CSV table of C-alpha atoms in Angstrom, one decimal:
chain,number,residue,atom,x,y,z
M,1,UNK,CA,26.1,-56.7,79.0
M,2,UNK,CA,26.2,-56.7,75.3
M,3,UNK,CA,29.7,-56.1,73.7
M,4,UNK,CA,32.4,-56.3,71.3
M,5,UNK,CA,35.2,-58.7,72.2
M,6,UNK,CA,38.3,-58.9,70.8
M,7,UNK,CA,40.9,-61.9,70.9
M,8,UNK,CA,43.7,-62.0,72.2
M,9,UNK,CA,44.3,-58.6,73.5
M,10,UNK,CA,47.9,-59.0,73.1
M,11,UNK,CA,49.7,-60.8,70.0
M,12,UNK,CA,53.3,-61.2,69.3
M,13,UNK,CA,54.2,-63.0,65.6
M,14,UNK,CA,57.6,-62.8,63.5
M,15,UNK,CA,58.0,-61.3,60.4
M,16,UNK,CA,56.3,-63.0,57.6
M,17,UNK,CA,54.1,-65.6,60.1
M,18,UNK,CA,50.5,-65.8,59.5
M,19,UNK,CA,48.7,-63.9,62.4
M,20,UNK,CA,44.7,-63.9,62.6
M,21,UNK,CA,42.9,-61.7,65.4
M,22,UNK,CA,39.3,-62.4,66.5
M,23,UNK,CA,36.4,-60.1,67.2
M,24,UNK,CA,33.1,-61.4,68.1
M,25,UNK,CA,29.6,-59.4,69.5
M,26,UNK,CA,26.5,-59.6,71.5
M,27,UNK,CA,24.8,-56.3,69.9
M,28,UNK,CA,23.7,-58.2,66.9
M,29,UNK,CA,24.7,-55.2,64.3
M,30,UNK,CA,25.0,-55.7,60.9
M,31,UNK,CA,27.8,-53.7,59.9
M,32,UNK,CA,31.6,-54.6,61.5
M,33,UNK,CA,34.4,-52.9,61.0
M,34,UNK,CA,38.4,-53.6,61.0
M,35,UNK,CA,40.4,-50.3,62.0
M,36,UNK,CA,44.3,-49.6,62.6
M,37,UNK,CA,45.7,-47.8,64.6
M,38,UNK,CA,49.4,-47.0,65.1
M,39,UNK,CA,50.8,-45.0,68.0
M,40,UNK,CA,49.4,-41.2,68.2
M,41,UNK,CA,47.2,-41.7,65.1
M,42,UNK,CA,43.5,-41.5,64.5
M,43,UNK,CA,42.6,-44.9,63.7
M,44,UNK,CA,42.3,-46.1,60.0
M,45,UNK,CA,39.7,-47.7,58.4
M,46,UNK,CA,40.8,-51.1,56.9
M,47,UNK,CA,37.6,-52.7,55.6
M,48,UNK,CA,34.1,-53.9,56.6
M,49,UNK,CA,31.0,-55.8,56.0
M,50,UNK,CA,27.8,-54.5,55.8
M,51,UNK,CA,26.1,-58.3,56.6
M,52,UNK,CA,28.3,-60.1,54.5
M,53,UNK,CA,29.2,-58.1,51.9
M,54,UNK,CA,32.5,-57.3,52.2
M,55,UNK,CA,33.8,-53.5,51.5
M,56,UNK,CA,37.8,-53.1,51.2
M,57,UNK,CA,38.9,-49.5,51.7
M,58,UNK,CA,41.1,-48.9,48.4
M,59,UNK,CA,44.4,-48.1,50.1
M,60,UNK,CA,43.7,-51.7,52.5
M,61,UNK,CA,47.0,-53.5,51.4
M,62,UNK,CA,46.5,-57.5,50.1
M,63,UNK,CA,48.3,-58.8,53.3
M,64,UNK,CA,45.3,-58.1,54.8
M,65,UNK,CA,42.0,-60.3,54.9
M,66,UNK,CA,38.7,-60.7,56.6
M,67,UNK,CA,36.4,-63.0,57.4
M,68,UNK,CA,32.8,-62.8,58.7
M,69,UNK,CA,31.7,-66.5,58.9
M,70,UNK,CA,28.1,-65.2,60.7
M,71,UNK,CA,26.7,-62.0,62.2
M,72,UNK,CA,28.7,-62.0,65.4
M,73,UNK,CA,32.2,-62.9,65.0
M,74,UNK,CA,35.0,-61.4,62.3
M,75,UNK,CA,38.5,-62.4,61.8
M,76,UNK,CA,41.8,-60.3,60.2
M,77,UNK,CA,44.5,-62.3,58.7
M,78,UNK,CA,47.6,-61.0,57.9
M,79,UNK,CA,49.2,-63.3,55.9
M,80,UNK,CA,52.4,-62.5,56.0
M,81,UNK,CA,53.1,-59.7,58.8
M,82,UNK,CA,55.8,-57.0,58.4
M,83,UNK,CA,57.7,-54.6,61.1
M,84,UNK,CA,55.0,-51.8,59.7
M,85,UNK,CA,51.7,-53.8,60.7
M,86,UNK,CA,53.0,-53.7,64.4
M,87,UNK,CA,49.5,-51.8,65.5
M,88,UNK,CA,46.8,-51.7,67.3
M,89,UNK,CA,43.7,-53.1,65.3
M,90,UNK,CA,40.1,-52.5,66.8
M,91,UNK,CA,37.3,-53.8,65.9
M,92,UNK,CA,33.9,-52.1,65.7
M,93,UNK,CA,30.3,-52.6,65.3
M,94,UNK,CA,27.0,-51.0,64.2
M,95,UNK,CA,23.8,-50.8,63.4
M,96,UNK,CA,23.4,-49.7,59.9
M,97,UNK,CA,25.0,-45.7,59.9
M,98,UNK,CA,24.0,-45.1,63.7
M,99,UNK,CA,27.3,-45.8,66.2
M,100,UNK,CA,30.1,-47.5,66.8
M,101,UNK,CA,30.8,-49.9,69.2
M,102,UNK,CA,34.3,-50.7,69.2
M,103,UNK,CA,36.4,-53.1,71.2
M,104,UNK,CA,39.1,-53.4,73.3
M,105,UNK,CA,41.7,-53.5,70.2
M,106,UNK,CA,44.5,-56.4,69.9
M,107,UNK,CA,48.2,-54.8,70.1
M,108,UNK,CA,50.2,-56.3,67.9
M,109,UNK,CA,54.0,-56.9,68.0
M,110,UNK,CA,55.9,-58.3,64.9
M,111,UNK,CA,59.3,-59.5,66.0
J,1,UNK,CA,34.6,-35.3,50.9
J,2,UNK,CA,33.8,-34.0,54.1
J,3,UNK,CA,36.7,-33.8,56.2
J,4,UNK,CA,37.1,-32.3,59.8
J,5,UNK,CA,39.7,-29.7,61.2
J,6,UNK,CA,40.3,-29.9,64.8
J,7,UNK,CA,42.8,-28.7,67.3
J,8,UNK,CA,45.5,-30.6,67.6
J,9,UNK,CA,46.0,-30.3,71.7
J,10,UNK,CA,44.6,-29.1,74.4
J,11,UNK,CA,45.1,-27.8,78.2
J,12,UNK,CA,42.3,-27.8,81.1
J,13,UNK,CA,42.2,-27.4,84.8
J,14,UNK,CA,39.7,-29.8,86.6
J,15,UNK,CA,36.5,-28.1,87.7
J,16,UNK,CA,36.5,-25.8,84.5
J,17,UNK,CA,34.4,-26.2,81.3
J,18,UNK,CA,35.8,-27.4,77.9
J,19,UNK,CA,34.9,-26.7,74.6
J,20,UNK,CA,36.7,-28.1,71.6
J,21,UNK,CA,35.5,-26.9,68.1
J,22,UNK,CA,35.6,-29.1,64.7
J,23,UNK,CA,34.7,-27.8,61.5
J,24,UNK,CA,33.4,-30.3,58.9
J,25,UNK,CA,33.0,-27.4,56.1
J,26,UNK,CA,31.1,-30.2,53.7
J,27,UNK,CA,29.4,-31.9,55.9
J,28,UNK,CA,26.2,-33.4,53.6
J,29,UNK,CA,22.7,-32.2,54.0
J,30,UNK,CA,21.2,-35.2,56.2
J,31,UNK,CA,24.1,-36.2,57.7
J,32,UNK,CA,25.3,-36.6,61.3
J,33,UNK,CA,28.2,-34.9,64.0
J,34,UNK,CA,29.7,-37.8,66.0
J,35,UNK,CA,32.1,-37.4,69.1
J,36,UNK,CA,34.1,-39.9,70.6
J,37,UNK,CA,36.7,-40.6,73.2
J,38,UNK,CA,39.6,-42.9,73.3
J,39,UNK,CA,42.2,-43.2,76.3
J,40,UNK,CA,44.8,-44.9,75.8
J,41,UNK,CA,45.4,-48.6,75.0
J,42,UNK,CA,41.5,-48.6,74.7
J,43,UNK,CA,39.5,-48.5,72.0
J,44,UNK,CA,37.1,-45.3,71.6
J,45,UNK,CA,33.8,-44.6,73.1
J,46,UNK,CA,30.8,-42.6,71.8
J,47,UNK,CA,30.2,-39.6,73.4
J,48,UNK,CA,27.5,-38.1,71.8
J,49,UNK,CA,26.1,-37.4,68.2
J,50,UNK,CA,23.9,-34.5,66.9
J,51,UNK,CA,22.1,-32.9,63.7
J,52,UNK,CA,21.7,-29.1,64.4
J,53,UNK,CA,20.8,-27.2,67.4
J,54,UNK,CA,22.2,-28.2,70.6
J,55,UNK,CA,22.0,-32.1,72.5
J,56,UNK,CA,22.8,-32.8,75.8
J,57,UNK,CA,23.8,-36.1,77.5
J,58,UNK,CA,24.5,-37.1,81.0
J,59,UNK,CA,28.0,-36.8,79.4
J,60,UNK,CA,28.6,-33.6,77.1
J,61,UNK,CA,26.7,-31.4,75.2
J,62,UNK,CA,27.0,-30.5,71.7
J,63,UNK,CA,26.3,-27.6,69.9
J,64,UNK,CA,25.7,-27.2,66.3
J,65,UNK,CA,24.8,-23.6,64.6
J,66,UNK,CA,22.9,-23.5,61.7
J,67,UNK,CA,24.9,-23.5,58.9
J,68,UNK,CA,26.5,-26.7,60.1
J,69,UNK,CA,30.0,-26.1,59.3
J,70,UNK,CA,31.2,-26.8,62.8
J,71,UNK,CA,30.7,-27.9,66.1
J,72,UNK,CA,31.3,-27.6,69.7
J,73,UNK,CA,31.5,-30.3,72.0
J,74,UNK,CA,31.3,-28.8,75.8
J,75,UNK,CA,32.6,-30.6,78.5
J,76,UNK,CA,31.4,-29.4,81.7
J,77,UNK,CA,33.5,-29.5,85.3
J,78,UNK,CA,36.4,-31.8,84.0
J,79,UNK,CA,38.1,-34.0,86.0
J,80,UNK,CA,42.0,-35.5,85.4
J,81,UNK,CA,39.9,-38.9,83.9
J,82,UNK,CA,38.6,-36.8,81.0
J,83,UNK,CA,42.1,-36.6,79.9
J,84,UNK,CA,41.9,-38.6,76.1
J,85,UNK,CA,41.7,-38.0,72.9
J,86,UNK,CA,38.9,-36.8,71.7
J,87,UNK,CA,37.5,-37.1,68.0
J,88,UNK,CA,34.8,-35.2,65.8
J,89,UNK,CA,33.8,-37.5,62.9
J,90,UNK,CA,31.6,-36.9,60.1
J,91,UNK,CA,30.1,-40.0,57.2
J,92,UNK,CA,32.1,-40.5,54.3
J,93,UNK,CA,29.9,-40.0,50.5
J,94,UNK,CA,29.5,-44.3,51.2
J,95,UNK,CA,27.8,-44.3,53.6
J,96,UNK,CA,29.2,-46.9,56.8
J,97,UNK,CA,32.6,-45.2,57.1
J,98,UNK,CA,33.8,-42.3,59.3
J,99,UNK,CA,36.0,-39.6,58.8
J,100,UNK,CA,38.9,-39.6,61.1
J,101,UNK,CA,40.6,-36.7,61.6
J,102,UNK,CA,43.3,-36.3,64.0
J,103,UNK,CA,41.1,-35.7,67.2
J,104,UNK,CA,42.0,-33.6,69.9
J,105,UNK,CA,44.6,-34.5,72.7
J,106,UNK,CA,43.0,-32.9,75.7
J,107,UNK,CA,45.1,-32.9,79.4
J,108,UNK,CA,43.3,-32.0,82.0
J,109,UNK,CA,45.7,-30.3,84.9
J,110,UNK,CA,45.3,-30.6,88.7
């Protein structure tokens, strides 16, 4: 079945150590999209790419990156992780403005 | 901006139809109503989408009146695994991005 994968589904880092989480799909969308979501909040749109141009939402802080190295896989970095990026982050796909397809999400634990 | 208003919770027997109501006041001229679900630890999951009038899945229906300044998303004979969160989102001005607003906890009762 086509899908949006996420990797790993869990993640523990320490403060300030470099973290990157992995999405990759079988829909073959152009647009993906990074979201965070933190416990009993709508999720929040970090950034996304629209093929590969690359659209950062303007309250997205720098500690966070992205990648898109070809249509089906997506990385977030966070460079240097605090106690306030502990979070969900989900991934999500679509075609142009039509639905999202989003993954399982990575939980995220900074120690 | 558009932006949606929904309630914040709400409570359901199983058998029984739900409706929960968002209104997206600006919601642009050729622009879309999306619904989604999201349990917990999961990420969400389309429901269903509409323009005006009134769409029907094998999973909700959704009703839209004319002026377009809300919508209803019907839920019919719930059961306990409906309870989730559900979320009414309307397109930002640019385009790719959705308005999240704080979606609707629905618990579904025995």
């Amino acid at each position: 079945d086509a899908m949006v994968i996420q990797n790993p589904r869990y993640q523990v880092t320490q403060f300030g150590k470099p973290v990157t989480l992995s999405c990759s799909q079988t829909l073959n969308h152009n647009v993906m999209y990074w979201y965070q979501q933190k416990s009993s909040q709508a999720p929040k749109l970090l950034f996304h790419y629209y093929d590969k141009d690359f659209n950062n939402e303007a309250d997205t802080p720098d500690n966070f990156q992205s990648r898109r190295p070809n249509t089906s896989f997506c990385f977030l970095d966070i460079r240097s992780p605090g106690l306030g990026d502990a979070a969900m982050y989900l991934c999500a796909t679509s075609r142009a403005r039509n639905e999202q397809f989003f993954g399982p999400g990575t939980r995220l634990t900074v120690l | 901006l558009a932006k949606t208003t929904q309630p914040i919770s709400m409570d359901s027997y199983e058998g029984q139809e739900v409706n929960i109501t968002c209104s997206h006041n600006n919601i642009a001229t050729n622009d879309y109503i999306t619904w989604y679900q999201q349990f917990p630890s999961q990420g969400p999951r389309f429901i269903i989408q509409g323009y005006k009038t009134k769409v029907t899945n094998e999973v909700a229906s959704l009703f839209i009146p004319a002026d377009r300044k809300s919508s209803t998303l019907s839920l019919p004979r719930v059961s306990l695994s409906d309870t989730a969160v559900y979320y009414c989102l309307v397109p930002q001005d640019s385009n790719y991005q959705l308005i999240w607003g704080a979606g609707t906890k629905l618990i579904i009762k025995p």
